[in-house]
Amino acid sequence: MRLTRRCAAAVRLLAALGAATALTLPAAAQVNTESMRVGAEEPGWASTIDLSSSLQRGNTEREILGAGARVQYAWLHANGTSNPSEAESTDGEDAPQRPTNVIFLTSNYSFTRLNESRFVNNALSHLRFIREHSGRFSYEVFGQHQFNEFTRLEQRLLFGGGGRFRVLQAPRAEVFLGTGYMLERETLDLPAELADTRRSEHHRSTNYLTIRYNSRDERLRLVETLYFQTRFDRAEDYRVLSETSFEIQLLRRLALAINLNIAHDSEPPTGVKETDVVLSNSLRYSF
């Protein structure tokens, strides 16, 4: 009963945070949630805040301000254990040794001003629930709301779920494979002559590979994630996202994050290039 009340309270709080985010952040470009799985092995609450800025002067004047936040709650279900010495195998597989339920909400917002006259925004909110079935397999369900004025995306809504497989677990490295289904609804900012294609709804396959590595002293952390998303009815309409995240621990709760993001859309909106490359730096505070 106590566990049920705690779970219900966690869901209510995260839902409230999601509603507040939707009101305060119009919502951002595609985000790699794999690089932001904080405190995943400790039951309870965990959070991070990211802040970034960039300034360019000369032929082009540009100011970029960015912020991100994530809140997560993890708990064991009835037969779970976080103590390896207490874990027992009942089906021939390794028993769970980490929180077997995780729910998190992550939000990003970026504001760009060009030549003191043009303002461009992009933002995103992503809610995900993960339930570990065994030491090697987990279920996931998720929802996402975003927009990106850089790519003419007025709104994108995603709903989906799938499975996540742990391929490798070593003292300082992990490898995961994920696959699933998502329903995607988009509204684009298109010229009047293309108004008929402004709104769309597609069923997509979503797949990813994640590689994580921590240094021996855990001061350096590398996460590489590769996403591939294609339509079931039109395989040539696909998206690929590669994100490399390198984190340097500066203080106990403060880290410097360096991210290289390469996104490719095989069929982008009119006037938008197929490939985007973004190199960004941010300070990340965990609590």
PDB file of C-alpha atoms in Angstrom:
ATOM      1  CA  MET A   1       0.000   0.000   0.000  1.00  0.00           C
ATOM      2  CA  ARG A   2       2.817   2.385   0.900  1.00  0.00           C
ATOM      3  CA  LEU A   3       4.589   1.601  -2.400  1.00  0.00           C
ATOM      4  CA  THR A   4       1.355   2.210  -4.322  1.00  0.00           C
ATOM      5  CA  ARG A   5       0.887   5.606  -2.672  1.00  0.00           C
ATOM      6  CA  ARG A   6       4.489   6.576  -3.465  1.00  0.00           C
ATOM      7  CA  CYS A   7       4.089   5.537  -7.112  1.00  0.00           C
ATOM      8  CA  ALA A   8       0.828   7.458  -7.435  1.00  0.00           C
ATOM      9  CA  ALA A   9       2.414  10.541  -5.887  1.00  0.00           C
ATOM     10  CA  ALA A  10       5.357  10.308  -8.288  1.00  0.00           C
ATOM     11  CA  VAL A  11       3.073  10.062 -11.313  1.00  0.00           C
ATOM     12  CA  ARG A  12       0.947  13.010 -10.140  1.00  0.00           C
ATOM     13  CA  LEU A  13       3.998  15.208  -9.557  1.00  0.00           C
ATOM     14  CA  LEU A  14       5.556  14.351 -12.913  1.00  0.00           C
ATOM     15  CA  ALA A  15       2.250  14.984 -14.657  1.00  0.00           C
ATOM     16  CA  ALA A  16       2.029  18.381 -12.979  1.00  0.00           C
ATOM     17  CA  LEU A  17       5.574  19.186 -14.052  1.00  0.00           C
ATOM     18  CA  GLY A  18       4.703  18.153 -17.600  1.00  0.00           C
ATOM     19  CA  ALA A  19       1.690  20.448 -17.645  1.00  0.00           C
ATOM     20  CA  ALA A  20       3.743  23.323 -16.271  1.00  0.00           C
ATOM     21  CA  THR A  21       6.400  22.692 -18.908  1.00  0.00           C
ATOM     22  CA  ALA A  22       3.836  22.720 -21.690  1.00  0.00           C
ATOM     23  CA  LEU A  23       2.640  26.125 -20.509  1.00  0.00           C
ATOM     24  CA  THR A  24       6.040  27.720 -19.995  1.00  0.00           C
ATOM     25  CA  LEU A  25       8.017  26.132 -22.864  1.00  0.00           C
ATOM     26  CA  PRO A  26       6.492  26.152 -26.308  1.00  0.00           C
ATOM     27  CA  ALA A  27       8.524  22.758 -26.688  1.00  0.00           C
ATOM     28  CA  ALA A  28      12.419  21.716 -28.891  1.00  0.00           C
ATOM     29  CA  ALA A  29      14.136  19.731 -31.508  1.00  0.00           C
ATOM     30  CA  GLN A  30      14.752  16.018 -31.219  1.00  0.00           C
ATOM     31  CA  VAL A  31      16.489  15.126 -27.976  1.00  0.00           C
ATOM     32  CA  ASN A  32      18.620  12.180 -27.000  1.00  0.00           C
ATOM     33  CA  THR A  33      17.188  10.972 -23.696  1.00  0.00           C
ATOM     34  CA  GLU A  34      19.873   8.285 -23.415  1.00  0.00           C
ATOM     35  CA  SER A  35      22.560  10.834 -22.552  1.00  0.00           C
ATOM     36  CA  MET A  36      20.410  12.203 -19.718  1.00  0.00           C
ATOM     37  CA  ARG A  37      19.516   9.060 -17.746  1.00  0.00           C
ATOM     38  CA  VAL A  38      20.590  10.389 -14.355  1.00  0.00           C
ATOM     39  CA  GLY A  39      20.679   8.347 -11.158  1.00  0.00           C
ATOM     40  CA  ALA A  40      19.347   5.300 -13.001  1.00  0.00           C
ATOM     41  CA  GLU A  41      20.731   2.840 -10.456  1.00  0.00           C
ATOM     42  CA  GLU A  42      19.501   4.532  -7.280  1.00  0.00           C
ATOM     43  CA  PRO A  43      15.882   4.374  -6.054  1.00  0.00           C
ATOM     44  CA  GLY A  44      14.268   7.722  -5.350  1.00  0.00           C
ATOM     45  CA  TRP A  45      14.384  11.153  -6.960  1.00  0.00           C
ATOM     46  CA  ALA A  46      17.156  12.487  -9.219  1.00  0.00           C
ATOM     47  CA  SER A  47      17.320  15.705 -11.240  1.00  0.00           C
ATOM     48  CA  THR A  48      19.609  17.694 -13.522  1.00  0.00           C
ATOM     49  CA  ILE A  49      19.647  21.256 -14.835  1.00  0.00           C
ATOM     50  CA  ASP A  50      21.605  22.267 -17.968  1.00  0.00           C
ATOM     51  CA  LEU A  51      22.524  25.841 -18.957  1.00  0.00           C
ATOM     52  CA  SER A  52      24.291  26.920 -22.159  1.00  0.00           C
ATOM     53  CA  SER A  53      25.010  30.113 -24.096  1.00  0.00           C
ATOM     54  CA  SER A  54      26.774  31.204 -27.283  1.00  0.00           C
ATOM     55  CA  LEU A  55      27.665  34.622 -28.695  1.00  0.00           C
ATOM     56  CA  GLN A  56      28.818  35.508 -32.230  1.00  0.00           C
ATOM     57  CA  ARG A  57      29.810  38.965 -33.489  1.00  0.00           C
ATOM     58  CA  GLY A  58      31.096  40.187 -36.881  1.00  0.00           C
ATOM     59  CA  ASN A  59      29.442  39.545 -40.253  1.00  0.00           C
ATOM     60  CA  THR A  60      26.686  37.709 -38.413  1.00  0.00           C
ATOM     61  CA  GLU A  61      25.467  38.641 -34.965  1.00  0.00           C
ATOM     62  CA  ARG A  62      23.986  35.733 -33.098  1.00  0.00           C
ATOM     63  CA  GLU A  63      23.040  35.040 -29.511  1.00  0.00           C
ATOM     64  CA  ILE A  64      21.962  31.590 -28.369  1.00  0.00           C
ATOM     65  CA  LEU A  65      20.633  30.780 -24.918  1.00  0.00           C
ATOM     66  CA  GLY A  66      19.612  27.290 -23.885  1.00  0.00           C
ATOM     67  CA  ALA A  67      18.274  25.560 -20.799  1.00  0.00           C
ATOM     68  CA  GLY A  68      17.201  22.046 -19.945  1.00  0.00           C
ATOM     69  CA  ALA A  69      15.836  20.210 -16.938  1.00  0.00           C
ATOM     70  CA  ARG A  70      15.121  16.626 -16.042  1.00  0.00           C
ATOM     71  CA  VAL A  71      13.372  15.014 -13.093  1.00  0.00           C
ATOM     72  CA  GLN A  72      13.281  11.264 -12.494  1.00  0.00           C
ATOM     73  CA  TYR A  73      11.787   8.876  -9.962  1.00  0.00           C
ATOM     74  CA  ALA A  74      12.903   5.238  -9.674  1.00  0.00           C
ATOM     75  CA  TRP A  75      11.504   2.461  -7.489  1.00  0.00           C
ATOM     76  CA  LEU A  76      11.565  -1.327  -7.152  1.00  0.00           C
ATOM     77  CA  HIS A  77       8.510  -3.418  -7.802  1.00  0.00           C
ATOM     78  CA  ALA A  78       7.525  -6.006  -5.206  1.00  0.00           C
ATOM     79  CA  ASN A  79      10.130  -8.674  -5.994  1.00  0.00           C
ATOM     80  CA  GLY A  80      12.939  -6.291  -7.006  1.00  0.00           C
ATOM     81  CA  THR A  81      16.173  -5.714  -5.087  1.00  0.00           C
ATOM     82  CA  SER A  82      18.917  -3.141  -5.322  1.00  0.00           C
ATOM     83  CA  ASN A  83      21.345  -5.286  -3.333  1.00  0.00           C
ATOM     84  CA  PRO A  84      23.283  -7.777  -5.530  1.00  0.00           C
ATOM     85  CA  SER A  85      23.838 -10.113  -2.557  1.00  0.00           C
ATOM     86  CA  GLU A  86      20.055 -10.434  -2.135  1.00  0.00           C
ATOM     87  CA  ALA A  87      19.307 -11.050  -5.813  1.00  0.00           C
ATOM     88  CA  GLU A  88      18.264 -14.572  -6.758  1.00  0.00           C
ATOM     89  CA  SER A  89      17.576 -16.024 -10.179  1.00  0.00           C
ATOM     90  CA  THR A  90      14.180 -17.679 -10.595  1.00  0.00           C
ATOM     91  CA  ASP A  91      14.056 -18.164 -14.369  1.00  0.00           C
ATOM     92  CA  GLY A  92      17.649 -18.817 -15.384  1.00  0.00           C
ATOM     93  CA  GLU A  93      18.365 -15.135 -15.985  1.00  0.00           C
ATOM     94  CA  ASP A  94      20.166 -12.667 -13.786  1.00  0.00           C
ATOM     95  CA  ALA A  95      17.781 -11.207 -11.199  1.00  0.00           C
ATOM     96  CA  PRO A  96      17.284  -7.436 -11.288  1.00  0.00           C
ATOM     97  CA  GLN A  97      19.918  -5.550  -9.316  1.00  0.00           C
ATOM     98  CA  ARG A  98      18.727  -1.998 -10.021  1.00  0.00           C
ATOM     99  CA  PRO A  99      15.446  -0.078  -9.792  1.00  0.00           C
ATOM    100  CA  THR A 100      12.922  -1.946 -11.897  1.00  0.00           C
ATOM    101  CA  ASN A 101      10.640   1.041 -12.563  1.00  0.00           C
ATOM    102  CA  VAL A 102      11.771   4.466 -13.778  1.00  0.00           C
ATOM    103  CA  ILE A 103       9.673   7.448 -14.851  1.00  0.00           C
ATOM    104  CA  PHE A 104      11.249  10.685 -16.040  1.00  0.00           C
ATOM    105  CA  LEU A 105      10.386  13.997 -17.645  1.00  0.00           C
ATOM    106  CA  THR A 106      12.959  16.002 -19.594  1.00  0.00           C
ATOM    107  CA  SER A 107      12.500  19.420 -21.210  1.00  0.00           C
ATOM    108  CA  ASN A 108      14.747  21.640 -23.341  1.00  0.00           C
ATOM    109  CA  TYR A 109      14.369  25.187 -24.590  1.00  0.00           C
ATOM    110  CA  SER A 110      16.641  27.175 -26.924  1.00  0.00           C
ATOM    111  CA  PHE A 111      16.337  30.827 -27.930  1.00  0.00           C
ATOM    112  CA  THR A 112      18.312  32.325 -30.827  1.00  0.00           C
ATOM    113  CA  ARG A 113      18.489  35.981 -31.875  1.00  0.00           C
ATOM    114  CA  LEU A 114      19.977  36.787 -35.292  1.00  0.00           C
ATOM    115  CA  ASN A 115      21.190  40.298 -36.170  1.00  0.00           C
ATOM    116  CA  GLU A 116      19.054  41.851 -33.417  1.00  0.00           C
ATOM    117  CA  SER A 117      15.871  41.330 -35.410  1.00  0.00           C
ATOM    118  CA  ARG A 118      15.041  37.657 -35.911  1.00  0.00           C
ATOM    119  CA  PHE A 119      14.034  35.462 -33.003  1.00  0.00           C
ATOM    120  CA  VAL A 120      13.987  31.690 -33.392  1.00  0.00           C
ATOM    121  CA  ASN A 121      12.845  29.233 -30.731  1.00  0.00           C
ATOM    122  CA  ASN A 122      12.802  25.496 -30.334  1.00  0.00           C
ATOM    123  CA  ALA A 123      11.739  23.386 -27.379  1.00  0.00           C
ATOM    124  CA  LEU A 124      10.805  19.861 -26.347  1.00  0.00           C
ATOM    125  CA  SER A 125       9.182  17.904 -23.508  1.00  0.00           C
ATOM    126  CA  HIS A 126       9.612  14.125 -23.263  1.00  0.00           C
ATOM    127  CA  LEU A 127       7.935  11.802 -20.727  1.00  0.00           C
ATOM    128  CA  ARG A 128       9.009   8.151 -20.475  1.00  0.00           C
ATOM    129  CA  PHE A 129       8.232   5.153 -18.247  1.00  0.00           C
ATOM    130  CA  ILE A 130      10.578   2.143 -18.096  1.00  0.00           C
ATOM    131  CA  ARG A 131       9.774  -1.165 -16.407  1.00  0.00           C
ATOM    132  CA  GLU A 132      12.552  -3.722 -16.111  1.00  0.00           C
ATOM    133  CA  HIS A 133      11.374  -7.261 -16.806  1.00  0.00           C
ATOM    134  CA  SER A 134      14.732  -8.923 -16.162  1.00  0.00           C
ATOM    135  CA  GLY A 135      18.371  -7.937 -15.864  1.00  0.00           C
ATOM    136  CA  ARG A 136      18.598  -7.815 -19.666  1.00  0.00           C
ATOM    137  CA  PHE A 137      15.192  -6.645 -20.913  1.00  0.00           C
ATOM    138  CA  SER A 138      12.930  -3.662 -20.165  1.00  0.00           C
ATOM    139  CA  TYR A 139       9.636  -2.294 -21.492  1.00  0.00           C
ATOM    140  CA  GLU A 140       9.312   1.400 -22.381  1.00  0.00           C
ATOM    141  CA  VAL A 141       6.393   3.731 -23.153  1.00  0.00           C
ATOM    142  CA  PHE A 142       6.817   7.415 -24.002  1.00  0.00           C
ATOM    143  CA  GLY A 143       5.190  10.614 -25.178  1.00  0.00           C
ATOM    144  CA  GLN A 144       6.748  13.770 -26.607  1.00  0.00           C
ATOM    145  CA  HIS A 145       5.732  17.296 -27.620  1.00  0.00           C
ATOM    146  CA  GLN A 146       8.061  19.608 -29.531  1.00  0.00           C
ATOM    147  CA  PHE A 147       8.477  22.408 -32.032  1.00  0.00           C
ATOM    148  CA  ASN A 148      11.458  23.808 -33.936  1.00  0.00           C
ATOM    149  CA  GLU A 149      11.227  27.038 -35.924  1.00  0.00           C
ATOM    150  CA  PHE A 150      14.593  26.294 -37.584  1.00  0.00           C
ATOM    151  CA  THR A 151      13.076  23.300 -39.400  1.00  0.00           C
ATOM    152  CA  ARG A 152       9.558  24.740 -39.970  1.00  0.00           C
ATOM    153  CA  LEU A 153       8.139  22.386 -37.353  1.00  0.00           C
ATOM    154  CA  GLU A 154       5.163  24.048 -35.660  1.00  0.00           C
ATOM    155  CA  GLN A 155       4.276  21.001 -33.604  1.00  0.00           C
ATOM    156  CA  ARG A 156       5.164  17.333 -33.312  1.00  0.00           C
ATOM    157  CA  LEU A 157       3.389  14.872 -31.029  1.00  0.00           C
ATOM    158  CA  LEU A 158       4.790  11.379 -30.466  1.00  0.00           C
ATOM    159  CA  PHE A 159       3.319   8.412 -28.610  1.00  0.00           C
ATOM    160  CA  GLY A 160       4.903   4.981 -28.544  1.00  0.00           C
ATOM    161  CA  GLY A 161       6.592   2.118 -26.771  1.00  0.00           C
ATOM    162  CA  GLY A 162       8.897  -0.833 -27.222  1.00  0.00           C
ATOM    163  CA  GLY A 163      11.611  -3.016 -25.761  1.00  0.00           C
ATOM    164  CA  ARG A 164      15.129  -2.313 -24.537  1.00  0.00           C
ATOM    165  CA  PHE A 165      17.847  -4.993 -24.439  1.00  0.00           C
ATOM    166  CA  ARG A 166      21.108  -4.860 -22.489  1.00  0.00           C
ATOM    167  CA  VAL A 167      23.665  -6.382 -24.873  1.00  0.00           C
ATOM    168  CA  LEU A 168      26.752  -5.814 -22.724  1.00  0.00           C
ATOM    169  CA  GLN A 169      27.359  -4.927 -19.095  1.00  0.00           C
ATOM    170  CA  ALA A 170      30.932  -4.465 -17.867  1.00  0.00           C
ATOM    171  CA  PRO A 171      32.410  -2.577 -14.886  1.00  0.00           C
ATOM    172  CA  ARG A 172      32.865   0.612 -16.926  1.00  0.00           C
ATOM    173  CA  ALA A 173      30.841   0.037 -20.110  1.00  0.00           C
ATOM    174  CA  GLU A 174      27.283  -0.784 -21.196  1.00  0.00           C
ATOM    175  CA  VAL A 175      25.662  -1.409 -24.584  1.00  0.00           C
ATOM    176  CA  PHE A 176      21.894  -1.275 -25.207  1.00  0.00           C
ATOM    177  CA  LEU A 177      19.628  -1.962 -28.180  1.00  0.00           C
ATOM    178  CA  GLY A 178      16.098  -0.602 -28.344  1.00  0.00           C
ATOM    179  CA  THR A 179      13.260  -1.104 -30.814  1.00  0.00           C
ATOM    180  CA  GLY A 180       9.609  -0.114 -30.875  1.00  0.00           C
ATOM    181  CA  TYR A 181       6.660   1.650 -32.493  1.00  0.00           C
ATOM    182  CA  MET A 182       5.558   5.286 -32.422  1.00  0.00           C
ATOM    183  CA  LEU A 183       2.656   7.336 -33.766  1.00  0.00           C
ATOM    184  CA  GLU A 184       3.814  10.718 -35.069  1.00  0.00           C
ATOM    185  CA  ARG A 185       1.591  13.735 -35.735  1.00  0.00           C
ATOM    186  CA  GLU A 186       3.159  16.838 -37.280  1.00  0.00           C
ATOM    187  CA  THR A 187       2.095  20.352 -38.193  1.00  0.00           C
ATOM    188  CA  LEU A 188       4.526  22.236 -40.463  1.00  0.00           C
ATOM    189  CA  ASP A 189       4.942  25.912 -41.351  1.00  0.00           C
ATOM    190  CA  LEU A 190       4.635  25.689 -45.147  1.00  0.00           C
ATOM    191  CA  PRO A 191       3.830  28.129 -47.993  1.00  0.00           C
ATOM    192  CA  ALA A 192       0.159  28.572 -48.916  1.00  0.00           C
ATOM    193  CA  GLU A 193       0.507  26.470 -52.080  1.00  0.00           C
ATOM    194  CA  LEU A 194       1.572  23.487 -49.933  1.00  0.00           C
ATOM    195  CA  ALA A 195      -1.154  23.878 -47.316  1.00  0.00           C
ATOM    196  CA  ASP A 196      -2.603  20.439 -48.133  1.00  0.00           C
ATOM    197  CA  THR A 197       0.565  18.768 -46.807  1.00  0.00           C
ATOM    198  CA  ARG A 198       0.832  20.955 -43.704  1.00  0.00           C
ATOM    199  CA  ARG A 199      -0.524  18.284 -41.347  1.00  0.00           C
ATOM    200  CA  SER A 200       0.466  14.623 -41.351  1.00  0.00           C
ATOM    201  CA  GLU A 201       0.157  11.460 -39.289  1.00  0.00           C
ATOM    202  CA  HIS A 202       2.553   8.529 -39.660  1.00  0.00           C
ATOM    203  CA  HIS A 203       3.337   5.197 -38.026  1.00  0.00           C
ATOM    204  CA  ARG A 204       7.068   4.712 -37.554  1.00  0.00           C
ATOM    205  CA  SER A 205       9.536   2.122 -36.360  1.00  0.00           C
ATOM    206  CA  THR A 206      11.948   3.602 -33.810  1.00  0.00           C
ATOM    207  CA  ASN A 207      15.287   1.908 -33.103  1.00  0.00           C
ATOM    208  CA  TYR A 208      18.434   2.895 -31.234  1.00  0.00           C
ATOM    209  CA  LEU A 209      21.882   1.720 -30.168  1.00  0.00           C
ATOM    210  CA  THR A 210      23.493   3.185 -27.044  1.00  0.00           C
ATOM    211  CA  ILE A 211      27.085   2.786 -25.858  1.00  0.00           C
ATOM    212  CA  ARG A 212      28.155   4.173 -22.466  1.00  0.00           C
ATOM    213  CA  TYR A 213      31.624   4.340 -20.992  1.00  0.00           C
ATOM    214  CA  ASN A 214      32.858   5.677 -17.632  1.00  0.00           C
ATOM    215  CA  SER A 215      36.496   6.246 -16.695  1.00  0.00           C
ATOM    216  CA  ARG A 216      37.951   4.332 -13.754  1.00  0.00           C
ATOM    217  CA  ASP A 217      37.598   7.339 -11.431  1.00  0.00           C
ATOM    218  CA  GLU A 218      34.150   8.165 -12.940  1.00  0.00           C
ATOM    219  CA  ARG A 219      35.201  11.737 -13.710  1.00  0.00           C
ATOM    220  CA  LEU A 220      34.828  11.210 -17.480  1.00  0.00           C
ATOM    221  CA  ARG A 221      31.690   9.819 -19.129  1.00  0.00           C
ATOM    222  CA  LEU A 222      31.036   9.098 -22.800  1.00  0.00           C
ATOM    223  CA  VAL A 223      27.640   8.245 -24.295  1.00  0.00           C
ATOM    224  CA  GLU A 224      27.127   7.513 -27.997  1.00  0.00           C
ATOM    225  CA  THR A 225      23.574   6.999 -29.255  1.00  0.00           C
ATOM    226  CA  LEU A 226      22.401   6.237 -32.788  1.00  0.00           C
ATOM    227  CA  TYR A 227      18.669   6.490 -33.599  1.00  0.00           C
ATOM    228  CA  PHE A 228      16.967   5.233 -36.771  1.00  0.00           C
ATOM    229  CA  GLN A 229      13.265   5.969 -37.377  1.00  0.00           C
ATOM    230  CA  THR A 230      11.452   4.974 -40.562  1.00  0.00           C
ATOM    231  CA  ARG A 231       7.838   4.885 -41.730  1.00  0.00           C
ATOM    232  CA  PHE A 232       6.213   1.472 -42.007  1.00  0.00           C
ATOM    233  CA  ASP A 233       4.423   2.407 -45.251  1.00  0.00           C
ATOM    234  CA  ARG A 234       7.313   4.317 -46.859  1.00  0.00           C
ATOM    235  CA  ALA A 235      10.782   3.037 -45.960  1.00  0.00           C
ATOM    236  CA  GLU A 236      12.545   5.827 -47.882  1.00  0.00           C
ATOM    237  CA  ASP A 237      11.095   8.376 -45.412  1.00  0.00           C
ATOM    238  CA  TYR A 238      13.457   7.991 -42.470  1.00  0.00           C
ATOM    239  CA  ARG A 239      15.400   9.959 -39.877  1.00  0.00           C
ATOM    240  CA  VAL A 240      18.833   9.255 -38.418  1.00  0.00           C
ATOM    241  CA  LEU A 241      20.224  10.906 -35.294  1.00  0.00           C
ATOM    242  CA  SER A 242      23.747  10.426 -33.957  1.00  0.00           C
ATOM    243  CA  GLU A 243      24.663  12.079 -30.690  1.00  0.00           C
ATOM    244  CA  THR A 244      27.988  11.888 -28.902  1.00  0.00           C
ATOM    245  CA  SER A 245      27.925  13.251 -25.361  1.00  0.00           C
ATOM    246  CA  PHE A 246      31.174  13.733 -23.417  1.00  0.00           C
ATOM    247  CA  GLU A 247      30.845  14.726 -19.763  1.00  0.00           C
ATOM    248  CA  ILE A 248      33.652  15.938 -17.488  1.00  0.00           C
ATOM    249  CA  GLN A 249      32.948  15.986 -13.752  1.00  0.00           C
ATOM    250  CA  LEU A 250      34.168  19.331 -12.381  1.00  0.00           C
ATOM    251  CA  LEU A 251      32.753  19.141  -8.869  1.00  0.00           C
ATOM    252  CA  ARG A 252      30.661  16.603  -6.978  1.00  0.00           C
ATOM    253  CA  ARG A 253      27.409  17.852  -8.532  1.00  0.00           C
ATOM    254  CA  LEU A 254      28.674  20.002 -11.411  1.00  0.00           C
ATOM    255  CA  ALA A 255      29.828  18.725 -14.820  1.00  0.00           C
ATOM    256  CA  LEU A 256      30.789  20.138 -18.215  1.00  0.00           C
ATOM    257  CA  ALA A 257      28.899  18.459 -21.080  1.00  0.00           C
ATOM    258  CA  ILE A 258      30.104  18.576 -24.698  1.00  0.00           C
ATOM    259  CA  ASN A 259      27.641  17.279 -27.306  1.00  0.00           C
ATOM    260  CA  LEU A 260      28.005  16.578 -31.023  1.00  0.00           C
ATOM    261  CA  ASN A 261      24.611  16.104 -32.652  1.00  0.00           C
ATOM    262  CA  ILE A 262      24.168  15.014 -36.292  1.00  0.00           C
ATOM    263  CA  ALA A 263      20.555  14.739 -37.511  1.00  0.00           C
ATOM    264  CA  HIS A 264      19.487  13.612 -41.001  1.00  0.00           C
ATOM    265  CA  ASP A 265      15.946  13.713 -42.415  1.00  0.00           C
ATOM    266  CA  SER A 266      15.550  12.002 -45.800  1.00  0.00           C
ATOM    267  CA  GLU A 267      12.421  14.041 -46.627  1.00  0.00           C
ATOM    268  CA  PRO A 268      12.610  17.408 -44.816  1.00  0.00           C
ATOM    269  CA  PRO A 269      10.069  20.235 -45.291  1.00  0.00           C
ATOM    270  CA  THR A 270      10.486  22.569 -48.275  1.00  0.00           C
ATOM    271  CA  GLY A 271      13.450  24.907 -47.805  1.00  0.00           C
ATOM    272  CA  VAL A 272      15.045  22.847 -45.025  1.00  0.00           C
ATOM    273  CA  LYS A 273      18.351  21.000 -45.509  1.00  0.00           C
ATOM    274  CA  GLU A 274      18.480  17.251 -44.971  1.00  0.00           C
ATOM    275  CA  THR A 275      21.346  17.273 -42.443  1.00  0.00           C
ATOM    276  CA  ASP A 276      21.998  19.374 -39.343  1.00  0.00           C
ATOM    277  CA  VAL A 277      25.223  19.339 -37.310  1.00  0.00           C
ATOM    278  CA  VAL A 278      25.321  20.980 -33.876  1.00  0.00           C
ATOM    279  CA  LEU A 279      28.266  21.168 -31.465  1.00  0.00           C
ATOM    280  CA  SER A 280      27.250  22.490 -28.051  1.00  0.00           C
ATOM    281  CA  ASN A 281      28.659  22.932 -24.551  1.00  0.00           C
ATOM    282  CA  SER A 282      26.716  23.231 -21.319  1.00  0.00           C
ATOM    283  CA  LEU A 283      27.089  23.126 -17.557  1.00  0.00           C
ATOM    284  CA  ARG A 284      25.096  20.344 -15.877  1.00  0.00           C
ATOM    285  CA  TYR A 285      24.090  20.437 -12.221  1.00  0.00           C
ATOM    286  CA  SER A 286      22.777  17.227 -10.619  1.00  0.00           C
ATOM    287  CA  PHE A 287      20.823  16.931  -7.395  1.00  0.00           C
TER     288      PHE A 287
END
